Amino acid sequence: AQSVTQLDSQVPVFEEAPVELRCNYSSSVSVYLFWYVQYPNQGLQLLLKYLSGSTLVKGINGFEAEFNKSQTSFHLRKPSVHISDTAEYFCASLMDSSYKLIFGSGTRLLVRP
Amino acid sequence: DTEVTQTPKHLVMGMTNKKSLKCEQHMGHRAMYWYKQKAKKPPELMFVYSYEKLSINESVPSRFSPECPNSSLLNLHLHALQPEDSALYLCASSQGRLAGGSEQYFGPGTRLTVT
């Protein structure tokens, strides 16, 4: 069965510090991987996606993620965070034969001044 | 343009009311989705329409009734809801299942409160 695990429910970090949000997936077949961000009282915005090709994926707002097949991970990173990055971040996977996104439980990024 | 629009933004309804949520996209996507999201939880898939046909129903109670009038529009008809149905309802769309087009784009959601 396909699953996505986000190991940290909340990550507090100071402004301008680097951050890494962890995501591990499990699947017996190839999957596509995504990171979404949700600001308070809003919908989900696609940050970045891994479909194939280069394992380092760059997204919007200065975020990037690295696909690691041997460790079944897809961690999200940003070298310097801003207060405005405070939000909920969801990692998700999708099999190419399915419409069903499998979400992790989410990580709340809290950026402090 | 990667915009999915939803109306209304907020909805308060009694348990005996009938109301509808609306979703629209003009990206030429052929798959559209309804999700339900409770506070501090990830979205839960409710329905998927593919090429205007219902493809997935995740065992959703019949008080929720989806409709896809055309490839750009998706409705969710609500009737006799319960207070526990209060949630953020999200619509999404995607090109389909082919590589390079499988990402889903979400709308801003409708905040539903059932009294």
Coordinates of C-alpha atoms in Angstrom, one line a residue:
Chain A
A1 CA 0.0 0.0 0.0
Q2 CA 1.1 3.5 -0.7
S3 CA 1.7 5.9 2.3
V4 CA 3.4 9.2 3.1
T5 CA 4.9 10.0 6.5
Q6 CA 5.8 13.5 7.6
L7 CA 7.9 13.0 10.7
D8 CA 7.5 16.4 12.3
S9 CA 4.1 17.8 13.2
Q10 CA 5.6 21.2 13.9
V11 CA 8.9 22.9 13.1
P12 CA 9.8 26.1 14.8
V13 CA 12.6 28.1 13.3
F14 CA 13.9 31.7 13.5
E15 CA 13.6 34.1 10.5
E16 CA 16.5 33.8 8.0
A17 CA 17.5 30.4 9.3
P18 CA 17.5 27.3 7.0
V19 CA 14.8 24.7 7.3
E20 CA 14.2 21.1 6.3
L21 CA 10.8 19.5 6.4
R22 CA 11.0 15.7 6.2
C23 CA 8.9 13.4 4.1
N24 CA 9.2 9.7 3.5
Y25 CA 7.0 7.7 1.2
S26 CA 6.4 4.0 0.7
S27 CA 5.2 2.4 -2.5
S28 CA 5.9 -0.8 -4.4
V29 CA 5.6 1.1 -7.7
S30 CA 6.9 4.4 -9.1
V31 CA 5.2 7.4 -7.7
Y32 CA 5.1 11.1 -8.4
L33 CA 5.8 13.3 -5.4
F34 CA 4.5 16.8 -4.4
W35 CA 4.8 19.4 -1.8
Y36 CA 1.9 21.7 -1.1
V37 CA 1.6 24.7 1.2
Q38 CA -1.6 25.9 2.9
Y39 CA -1.7 29.3 4.4
P40 CA -4.4 30.0 7.1
N41 CA -8.0 29.9 5.7
Q42 CA -6.8 29.2 2.2
G43 CA -6.6 26.3 -0.3
L44 CA -3.5 24.3 -1.1
Q45 CA -0.8 25.8 -3.4
L46 CA 1.6 23.5 -5.3
L47 CA 5.2 24.3 -4.2
L48 CA 7.0 21.8 -6.4
K49 CA 6.7 18.4 -7.9
Y50 CA 8.9 15.4 -8.8
L51 CA 7.7 13.4 -11.8
S52 CA 11.0 12.1 -13.2
G53 CA 14.4 13.2 -14.3
S54 CA 16.7 15.4 -12.0
T55 CA 16.4 14.4 -8.4
L56 CA 16.8 18.0 -7.2
V57 CA 13.6 19.9 -7.8
K58 CA 13.2 23.6 -7.5
G59 CA 9.9 25.2 -6.7
I60 CA 8.3 28.5 -5.9
N61 CA 9.2 30.9 -3.1
G62 CA 12.8 29.6 -2.9
F63 CA 11.9 26.1 -1.9
E64 CA 13.6 23.0 -3.2
A65 CA 13.3 19.2 -2.6
E66 CA 15.5 16.2 -3.3
F67 CA 14.1 12.9 -4.4
N68 CA 16.1 10.0 -2.8
K69 CA 14.9 6.7 -4.1
S70 CA 17.2 4.6 -1.9
Q71 CA 16.0 6.3 1.3
T72 CA 12.4 6.8 -0.1
S73 CA 12.5 10.4 1.0
F74 CA 11.5 13.7 -0.5
H75 CA 12.6 16.3 2.0
L76 CA 11.8 20.0 1.5
R77 CA 14.4 22.7 2.1
K78 CA 14.8 26.4 2.1
P79 CA 18.1 28.1 2.9
S80 CA 16.6 31.2 4.6
V81 CA 13.0 31.4 5.7
H82 CA 10.8 34.5 6.1
I83 CA 7.9 35.2 8.5
S84 CA 5.6 34.8 5.6
D85 CA 6.6 31.1 5.2
T86 CA 4.6 30.3 8.3
A87 CA 2.0 27.8 7.1
E88 CA 1.1 24.1 6.9
Y89 CA 3.1 22.0 4.5
F90 CA 1.8 18.8 3.0
C91 CA 3.8 16.1 1.2
A92 CA 1.8 13.9 -1.2
S93 CA 2.4 11.0 -3.5
L94 CA 0.5 9.8 -6.6
M95 CA 0.8 6.6 -8.5
D96 CA 0.7 7.1 -12.3
S97 CA -2.2 4.8 -12.6
S98 CA -4.3 6.7 -10.0
Y99 CA -6.1 9.9 -9.4
K100 CA -5.8 9.5 -5.7
L101 CA -3.3 11.8 -3.9
I102 CA -2.0 10.3 -0.7
F103 CA -1.2 13.0 1.8
G104 CA 1.1 13.1 4.7
S105 CA -0.3 14.4 8.0
G106 CA 1.2 17.8 7.5
T107 CA 4.0 19.9 9.1
R108 CA 3.3 23.3 10.5
L109 CA 6.3 25.6 9.9
L110 CA 6.4 28.4 12.5
V111 CA 8.8 31.1 11.6
R112 CA 9.7 33.4 14.6
P113 CA 11.3 36.8 14.4
Chain B
D1 CA -3.4 30.5 -15.6
T2 CA -3.5 27.9 -12.8
E3 CA -6.6 29.1 -11.1
V4 CA -9.5 27.1 -9.7
T5 CA -12.3 29.3 -8.4
Q6 CA -14.9 28.3 -5.7
T7 CA -18.1 29.9 -4.6
P8 CA -19.3 30.8 -2.0
K9 CA -16.3 31.4 0.2
H10 CA -18.3 30.9 3.4
L11 CA -21.6 29.1 3.9
V12 CA -23.7 28.6 7.0
M13 CA -26.7 26.2 6.6
G14 CA -29.2 24.4 8.8
M15 CA -29.6 20.7 8.9
T16 CA -32.8 20.9 6.8
N17 CA -31.4 23.2 4.1
K18 CA -30.4 22.4 0.6
K19 CA -27.4 24.3 -0.8
S20 CA -24.7 23.9 -3.5
L21 CA -21.0 24.5 -3.8
K22 CA -19.6 25.5 -7.1
C23 CA -16.2 25.1 -8.7
E24 CA -14.8 26.3 -12.0
Q25 CA -11.5 26.0 -13.9
H26 CA -10.5 27.2 -17.3
M27 CA -7.2 25.3 -17.7
G28 CA -8.7 22.6 -20.0
H29 CA -8.3 20.0 -17.3
R30 CA -10.4 16.9 -17.7
A31 CA -10.2 15.6 -14.1
M32 CA -11.9 17.4 -11.2
Y33 CA -12.1 16.6 -7.5
W34 CA -13.9 17.3 -4.3
Y35 CA -12.0 17.1 -1.0
K36 CA -13.1 17.6 2.6
Q37 CA -10.6 19.1 5.1
K38 CA -11.1 19.2 8.9
A39 CA -9.0 21.5 11.0
K40 CA -5.3 20.5 11.3
K41 CA -5.8 17.5 9.0
P42 CA -4.9 16.8 5.4
P43 CA -7.6 16.9 2.7
E44 CA -9.7 13.7 2.3
L45 CA -10.8 12.8 -1.2
M46 CA -14.6 12.6 -1.7
F47 CA -15.2 12.4 -5.4
V48 CA -13.3 12.4 -8.7
Y49 CA -14.8 13.2 -12.1
S50 CA -12.8 12.2 -15.2
Y51 CA -14.0 13.4 -18.6
E52 CA -17.3 14.5 -16.9
K53 CA -18.0 11.0 -15.6
L54 CA -17.9 10.0 -11.9
S55 CA -14.7 8.0 -11.5
I56 CA -14.2 7.7 -7.8
N57 CA -16.7 8.0 -4.9
E58 CA -14.9 7.4 -1.6
S59 CA -18.0 6.0 0.1
V60 CA -19.4 9.5 0.7
P61 CA -22.8 9.7 2.4
S62 CA -25.7 10.4 0.0
R63 CA -26.4 13.7 1.6
F64 CA -23.5 14.9 -0.6
S65 CA -24.3 14.7 -4.3
P66 CA -21.7 15.8 -7.0
E67 CA -22.5 17.0 -10.4
C68 CA -20.3 17.8 -13.4
P69 CA -22.3 19.8 -15.9
N70 CA -19.4 20.3 -18.3
S71 CA -15.6 20.0 -18.3
S72 CA -15.1 23.3 -16.6
L73 CA -17.7 23.1 -13.9
L74 CA -18.1 21.0 -10.8
N75 CA -20.9 21.3 -8.2
L76 CA -21.5 19.7 -4.9
H77 CA -25.1 19.6 -3.8
L78 CA -25.7 19.4 0.0
H79 CA -28.9 18.2 1.7
A80 CA -29.7 17.3 5.3
L81 CA -26.2 17.7 6.5
Q82 CA -25.0 17.0 10.0
P83 CA -22.9 19.3 12.3
E84 CA -19.9 17.0 11.8
D85 CA -20.0 17.9 8.1
S86 CA -18.7 21.3 9.0
A87 CA -15.3 21.6 7.3
L88 CA -13.4 23.3 4.5
Y89 CA -14.5 21.9 1.1
L90 CA -11.8 22.1 -1.5
C91 CA -12.1 21.6 -5.3
A92 CA -9.1 20.6 -7.4
S93 CA -8.4 19.9 -11.1
S94 CA -5.7 18.1 -13.1
Q95 CA -5.0 17.3 -16.7
G96 CA -5.3 13.6 -16.0
R97 CA -3.0 10.7 -15.3
L98 CA -0.2 11.2 -17.8
A99 CA 3.3 12.1 -16.6
G100 CA 3.8 15.9 -16.6
G101 CA 0.1 16.6 -16.1
S102 CA -0.8 14.8 -13.0
E103 CA -0.4 17.6 -10.5
Q104 CA -3.6 18.8 -8.9
Y105 CA -4.4 22.5 -8.6
F106 CA -6.6 23.5 -5.7
G107 CA -9.2 26.2 -5.3
P108 CA -9.4 28.5 -2.2
G109 CA -12.1 26.4 -0.6
T110 CA -15.6 26.9 0.8
R111 CA -15.8 27.1 4.6
L112 CA -19.0 25.3 5.5
T113 CA -20.7 25.5 8.9
V114 CA -23.7 23.3 9.6
T115 CA -25.9 24.5 12.5

